[in-house]
């Protein structure tokens, strides 16, 4: 009798584990996907070591919304147009890697950078100085920050200029400036139908839609007023079917080299909404 009870208990436990895994898989497939920030391209909005949830039903569903692309349909269903200023996770057009950037350009927009200033549909966006962004120069996962105040030693203060940029729809967000770089001046980009233009808030440390990869050069050359900026990992224009979801909430955050060292946790960023 005891043996049957023991077998029943083990079977019940296995059932519970299986149901939990199926529920977790369903939630991840249809609703929320965890995402880890490995680079500094979205500073100061998102920091290296932030662990956040992505709302997968914000823009409807495509094959990229499902693990391993297993959704049984082509194109996108229940599509809702993203809004300018959204922070979006999408699949890289060339290699499928998940990227996270801010949505800057909508279909039909013209986008250009001149002297580090963003121009949308011929209008230069307002840019107001803000307090200098400071962080410790140290290992941040597999990277170290880039600094505007020259070469600094480990443990010293790394500074960047910080500004408030206002998008045409009134969305305000912080952007950083490190130095004058070639990406501060671009040709005019005309965003094709069903495509979007993304940029990182850390403008001088972001591979984004200002750069095209080899696959895109011939395809989108007619959408540019000049020669396209080339980078092997460039993002270029992103088709709507590649959108995965909208970043909603930072759940955990850790400085240093690992998320699993509690003494590095940034408790003030736990459960912080992403804007």
GROMACS .gro file of C-alpha atoms in nm:
model
  275
    1UNK     CA    1   0.000   0.000   0.000
    2UNK     CA    2   0.281   0.243   0.094
    3UNK     CA    3   0.453   0.169  -0.237
    4UNK     CA    4   0.140   0.263  -0.436
    5UNK     CA    5   0.106   0.586  -0.239
    6UNK     CA    6   0.470   0.664  -0.304
    7UNK     CA    7   0.427   0.597  -0.678
    8UNK     CA    8   0.116   0.814  -0.681
    9UNK     CA    9   0.303   1.096  -0.511
   10UNK     CA   10   0.585   1.083  -0.764
   11UNK     CA   11   0.335   1.078  -1.052
   12UNK     CA   12   0.150   1.379  -0.911
   13UNK     CA   13   0.477   1.568  -0.876
   14UNK     CA   14   0.572   1.488  -1.236
   15UNK     CA   15   0.230   1.606  -1.355
   16UNK     CA   16   0.272   1.931  -1.164
   17UNK     CA   17   0.614   1.992  -1.317
   18UNK     CA   18   0.486   1.917  -1.669
   19UNK     CA   19   0.184   2.148  -1.625
   20UNK     CA   20   0.408   2.423  -1.489
   21UNK     CA   21   0.645   2.392  -1.785
   22UNK     CA   22   0.356   2.398  -2.031
   23UNK     CA   23   0.209   2.706  -1.861
   24UNK     CA   24   0.548   2.879  -1.864
   25UNK     CA   25   0.591   2.794  -2.232
   26UNK     CA   26   0.244   2.928  -2.312
   27UNK     CA   27   0.310   3.253  -2.126
   28UNK     CA   28   0.644   3.298  -2.301
   29UNK     CA   29   0.495   3.219  -2.642
   30UNK     CA   30   0.187   3.439  -2.619
   31UNK     CA   31   0.241   3.708  -2.359
   32UNK     CA   32   0.580   3.797  -2.211
   33UNK     CA   33   0.939   3.721  -2.303
   34UNK     CA   34   1.238   3.784  -2.075
   35UNK     CA   35   1.518   3.993  -2.223
   36UNK     CA   36   1.863   4.072  -2.087
   37UNK     CA   37   2.052   4.391  -2.174
   38UNK     CA   38   2.407   4.293  -2.277
   39UNK     CA   39   2.535   4.627  -2.412
   40UNK     CA   40   2.524   5.000  -2.344
   41UNK     CA   41   2.347   5.110  -2.663
   42UNK     CA   42   2.028   5.213  -2.477
   43UNK     CA   43   2.188   5.405  -2.189
   44UNK     CA   44   2.068   5.593  -1.991
   45UNK     CA   45   1.720   5.442  -2.037
   46UNK     CA   46   1.840   5.083  -2.008
   47UNK     CA   47   2.164   4.980  -1.841
   48UNK     CA   48   2.392   4.685  -1.901
   49UNK     CA   49   2.267   4.413  -1.667
   50UNK     CA   50   1.897   4.508  -1.676
   51UNK     CA   51   1.666   4.206  -1.696
   52UNK     CA   52   1.324   4.297  -1.831
   53UNK     CA   53   0.997   4.163  -1.965
   54UNK     CA   54   0.882   4.227  -2.321
   55UNK     CA   55   0.510   4.254  -2.399
   56UNK     CA   56   0.468   4.020  -2.698
   57UNK     CA   57   0.104   4.102  -2.775
   58UNK     CA   58   0.163   4.479  -2.802
   59UNK     CA   59   0.199   4.463  -3.182
   60UNK     CA   60   0.026   4.135  -3.263
   61UNK     CA   61   0.206   3.815  -3.355
   62UNK     CA   62   0.445   3.699  -3.625
   63UNK     CA   63   0.677   3.401  -3.661
   64UNK     CA   64   0.940   3.598  -3.466
   65UNK     CA   65   0.703   3.616  -3.168
   66UNK     CA   66   0.727   3.241  -3.113
   67UNK     CA   67   1.025   3.045  -2.980
   68UNK     CA   68   1.228   2.905  -3.272
   69UNK     CA   69   0.983   3.069  -3.515
   70UNK     CA   70   0.725   2.791  -3.464
   71UNK     CA   71   0.407   2.998  -3.510
   72UNK     CA   72   0.194   2.819  -3.773
   73UNK     CA   73   0.135   3.124  -3.996
   74UNK     CA   74   0.313   3.371  -4.222
   75UNK     CA   75   0.310   3.749  -4.190
   76UNK     CA   76   0.156   3.916  -3.885
   77UNK     CA   77  -0.184   3.873  -3.718
   78UNK     CA   78  -0.376   4.112  -3.488
   79UNK     CA   79  -0.129   4.385  -3.585
   80UNK     CA   80  -0.127   4.709  -3.387
   81UNK     CA   81   0.093   4.990  -3.517
   82UNK     CA   82   0.380   5.073  -3.280
   83UNK     CA   83   0.417   5.432  -3.166
   84UNK     CA   84   0.714   5.656  -3.217
   85UNK     CA   85   0.928   5.647  -2.904
   86UNK     CA   86   0.842   5.287  -2.810
   87UNK     CA   87   1.135   5.073  -2.697
   88UNK     CA   88   1.105   4.762  -2.911
   89UNK     CA   89   1.269   4.420  -2.924
   90UNK     CA   90   1.303   4.294  -3.280
   91UNK     CA   91   1.492   4.031  -3.476
   92UNK     CA   92   1.794   4.158  -3.669
   93UNK     CA   93   1.707   4.157  -4.042
   94UNK     CA   94   2.021   3.967  -4.142
   95UNK     CA   95   2.107   3.726  -3.861
   96UNK     CA   96   1.792   3.700  -3.647
   97UNK     CA   97   1.962   3.812  -3.324
   98UNK     CA   98   1.728   3.990  -3.082
   99UNK     CA   99   1.797   4.365  -3.064
  100UNK     CA  100   1.640   4.637  -2.849
  101UNK     CA  101   1.621   4.999  -2.967
  102UNK     CA  102   1.392   5.302  -2.963
  103UNK     CA  103   1.148   5.344  -3.253
  104UNK     CA  104   1.233   5.671  -3.429
  105UNK     CA  105   1.096   5.646  -3.783
  106UNK     CA  106   0.758   5.524  -3.908
  107UNK     CA  107   0.673   5.412  -4.264
  108UNK     CA  108   0.704   5.708  -4.503
  109UNK     CA  109   0.915   5.923  -4.268
  110UNK     CA  110   1.239   6.085  -4.372
  111UNK     CA  111   1.517   6.057  -4.112
  112UNK     CA  112   1.856   6.227  -4.099
  113UNK     CA  113   2.129   6.313  -3.849
  114UNK     CA  114   2.320   6.641  -3.888
  115UNK     CA  115   2.583   6.743  -3.634
  116UNK     CA  116   2.441   6.491  -3.388
  117UNK     CA  117   2.091   6.638  -3.417
  118UNK     CA  118   1.798   6.424  -3.530
  119UNK     CA  119   1.582   6.551  -3.818
  120UNK     CA  120   1.243   6.389  -3.884
  121UNK     CA  121   1.042   6.488  -4.190
  122UNK     CA  122   1.258   6.795  -4.237
  123UNK     CA  123   1.220   6.925  -3.880
  124UNK     CA  124   1.515   6.924  -3.639
  125UNK     CA  125   1.403   6.790  -3.302
  126UNK     CA  126   1.429   6.998  -2.983
  127UNK     CA  127   1.731   6.900  -2.773
  128UNK     CA  128   1.771   7.043  -2.422
  129UNK     CA  129   2.086   7.001  -2.208
  130UNK     CA  130   2.048   6.786  -1.897
  131UNK     CA  131   2.269   6.684  -1.608
  132UNK     CA  132   2.591   6.505  -1.707
  133UNK     CA  133   2.549   6.126  -1.709
  134UNK     CA  134   2.802   5.959  -1.479
  135UNK     CA  135   2.890   5.596  -1.415
  136UNK     CA  136   3.183   5.402  -1.275
  137UNK     CA  137   3.438   5.290  -1.533
  138UNK     CA  138   3.435   4.916  -1.465
  139UNK     CA  139   3.349   4.584  -1.623
  140UNK     CA  140   2.983   4.575  -1.723
  141UNK     CA  141   2.917   4.213  -1.816
  142UNK     CA  142   3.150   4.165  -2.116
  143UNK     CA  143   3.196   4.537  -2.190
  144UNK     CA  144   3.332   4.860  -2.045
  145UNK     CA  145   3.167   5.199  -2.096
  146UNK     CA  146   3.285   5.463  -2.340
  147UNK     CA  147   3.359   5.801  -2.183
  148UNK     CA  148   3.345   6.160  -2.306
  149UNK     CA  149   3.598   6.275  -2.045
  150UNK     CA  150   3.892   6.098  -2.206
  151UNK     CA  151   4.075   5.790  -2.089
  152UNK     CA  152   3.986   5.707  -1.730
  153UNK     CA  153   4.118   5.435  -1.501
  154UNK     CA  154   3.921   5.149  -1.350
  155UNK     CA  155   3.701   5.273  -1.068
  156UNK     CA  156   3.705   5.635  -1.188
  157UNK     CA  157   3.404   5.840  -1.301
  158UNK     CA  158   3.307   5.802  -1.667
  159UNK     CA  159   3.106   6.097  -1.800
  160UNK     CA  160   2.885   6.160  -2.103
  161UNK     CA  161   2.686   6.463  -2.214
  162UNK     CA  162   2.314   6.408  -2.161
  163UNK     CA  163   2.022   6.575  -2.336
  164UNK     CA  164   1.642   6.561  -2.339
  165UNK     CA  165   1.516   6.494  -2.692
  166UNK     CA  166   1.151   6.554  -2.781
  167UNK     CA  167   0.998   6.346  -3.060
  168UNK     CA  168   0.727   6.488  -3.290
  169UNK     CA  169   0.451   6.312  -3.091
  170UNK     CA  170   0.569   6.476  -2.767
  171UNK     CA  171   0.757   6.177  -2.624
  172UNK     CA  172   1.060   6.298  -2.428
  173UNK     CA  173   1.360   6.077  -2.360
  174UNK     CA  174   1.726   6.109  -2.266
  175UNK     CA  175   2.007   6.068  -2.519
  176UNK     CA  176   2.382   6.060  -2.463
  177UNK     CA  177   2.672   6.211  -2.656
  178UNK     CA  178   3.028   6.083  -2.630
  179UNK     CA  179   3.214   6.251  -2.917
  180UNK     CA  180   3.180   6.378  -3.274
  181UNK     CA  181   3.153   6.067  -3.492
  182UNK     CA  182   3.067   5.981  -3.849
  183UNK     CA  183   2.726   5.850  -3.741
  184UNK     CA  184   2.638   6.207  -3.631
  185UNK     CA  185   2.595   6.294  -4.000
  186UNK     CA  186   2.394   6.069  -4.229
  187UNK     CA  187   2.216   6.079  -4.564
  188UNK     CA  188   1.840   6.126  -4.568
  189UNK     CA  189   1.668   5.792  -4.509
  190UNK     CA  190   1.314   5.739  -4.641
  191UNK     CA  191   1.150   5.462  -4.441
  192UNK     CA  192   0.975   5.213  -4.677
  193UNK     CA  193   0.621   5.085  -4.628
  194UNK     CA  194   0.585   4.824  -4.351
  195UNK     CA  195   0.933   4.912  -4.218
  196UNK     CA  196   1.064   5.105  -3.918
  197UNK     CA  197   1.376   5.299  -3.826
  198UNK     CA  198   1.538   5.236  -3.486
  199UNK     CA  199   1.813   5.411  -3.290
  200UNK     CA  200   1.984   5.362  -2.955
  201UNK     CA  201   1.962   5.636  -2.693
  202UNK     CA  202   2.339   5.613  -2.647
  203UNK     CA  203   2.382   5.760  -2.993
  204UNK     CA  204   2.760   5.722  -3.028
  205UNK     CA  205   2.763   5.362  -2.907
  206UNK     CA  206   2.479   5.202  -3.102
  207UNK     CA  207   2.470   4.994  -3.419
  208UNK     CA  208   2.119   5.069  -3.543
  209UNK     CA  209   1.917   5.176  -3.847
  210UNK     CA  210   2.174   5.439  -3.942
  211UNK     CA  211   2.392   5.148  -4.059
  212UNK     CA  212   2.308   4.892  -4.325
  213UNK     CA  213   2.444   4.540  -4.356
  214UNK     CA  214   2.564   4.388  -4.681
  215UNK     CA  215   2.233   4.215  -4.747
  216UNK     CA  216   2.045   4.548  -4.742
  217UNK     CA  217   2.276   4.775  -4.942
  218UNK     CA  218   2.128   4.706  -5.288
  219UNK     CA  219   1.773   4.651  -5.159
  220UNK     CA  220   1.737   4.992  -4.996
  221UNK     CA  221   1.982   5.210  -5.189
  222UNK     CA  222   1.690   5.395  -5.355
  223UNK     CA  223   1.558   5.493  -5.010
  224UNK     CA  224   1.866   5.706  -4.940
  225UNK     CA  225   1.974   6.048  -5.063
  226UNK     CA  226   2.341   5.948  -5.048
  227UNK     CA  227   2.562   5.644  -5.009
  228UNK     CA  228   2.437   5.424  -4.723
  229UNK     CA  229   2.646   5.393  -4.408
  230UNK     CA  230   2.780   5.037  -4.403
  231UNK     CA  231   2.851   4.819  -4.103
  232UNK     CA  232   2.863   4.440  -4.114
  233UNK     CA  233   2.622   4.422  -3.821
  234UNK     CA  234   2.411   4.718  -3.934
  235UNK     CA  235   2.037   4.708  -3.871
  236UNK     CA  236   1.899   4.926  -4.152
  237UNK     CA  237   1.522   4.930  -4.195
  238UNK     CA  238   1.327   4.670  -3.995
  239UNK     CA  239   1.019   4.502  -4.142
  240UNK     CA  240   0.712   4.486  -3.919
  241UNK     CA  241   0.716   4.104  -3.923
  242UNK     CA  242   1.047   4.118  -3.734
  243UNK     CA  243   0.896   4.300  -3.434
  244UNK     CA  244   0.887   4.081  -3.123
  245UNK     CA  245   0.738   4.310  -2.861
  246UNK     CA  246   0.748   4.624  -2.651
  247UNK     CA  247   0.977   4.656  -2.350
  248UNK     CA  248   0.759   4.712  -2.044
  249UNK     CA  249   0.925   4.646  -1.711
  250UNK     CA  250   1.275   4.608  -1.568
  251UNK     CA  251   1.239   4.325  -1.318
  252UNK     CA  252   1.599   4.287  -1.198
  253UNK     CA  253   1.921   4.478  -1.257
  254UNK     CA  254   2.283   4.417  -1.165
  255UNK     CA  255   2.606   4.607  -1.215
  256UNK     CA  256   2.941   4.434  -1.251
  257UNK     CA  257   2.995   4.109  -1.435
  258UNK     CA  258   2.697   3.895  -1.336
  259UNK     CA  259   2.325   3.915  -1.265
  260UNK     CA  260   2.367   3.639  -1.006
  261UNK     CA  261   2.578   3.835  -0.756
  262UNK     CA  262   2.333   3.996  -0.509
  263UNK     CA  263   2.591   4.250  -0.390
  264UNK     CA  264   2.585   4.399  -0.743
  265UNK     CA  265   2.207   4.436  -0.761
  266UNK     CA  266   2.069   4.783  -0.841
  267UNK     CA  267   1.771   4.768  -0.608
  268UNK     CA  268   1.644   5.109  -0.722
  269UNK     CA  269   1.583   4.966  -1.073
  270UNK     CA  270   1.384   4.662  -0.962
  271UNK     CA  271   1.030   4.671  -1.108
  272UNK     CA  272   1.087   4.998  -1.292
  273UNK     CA  273   0.867   5.078  -1.591
  274UNK     CA  274   1.048   5.138  -1.919
  275UNK     CA  275   0.984   5.473  -2.092
   0.00000   0.00000   0.00000
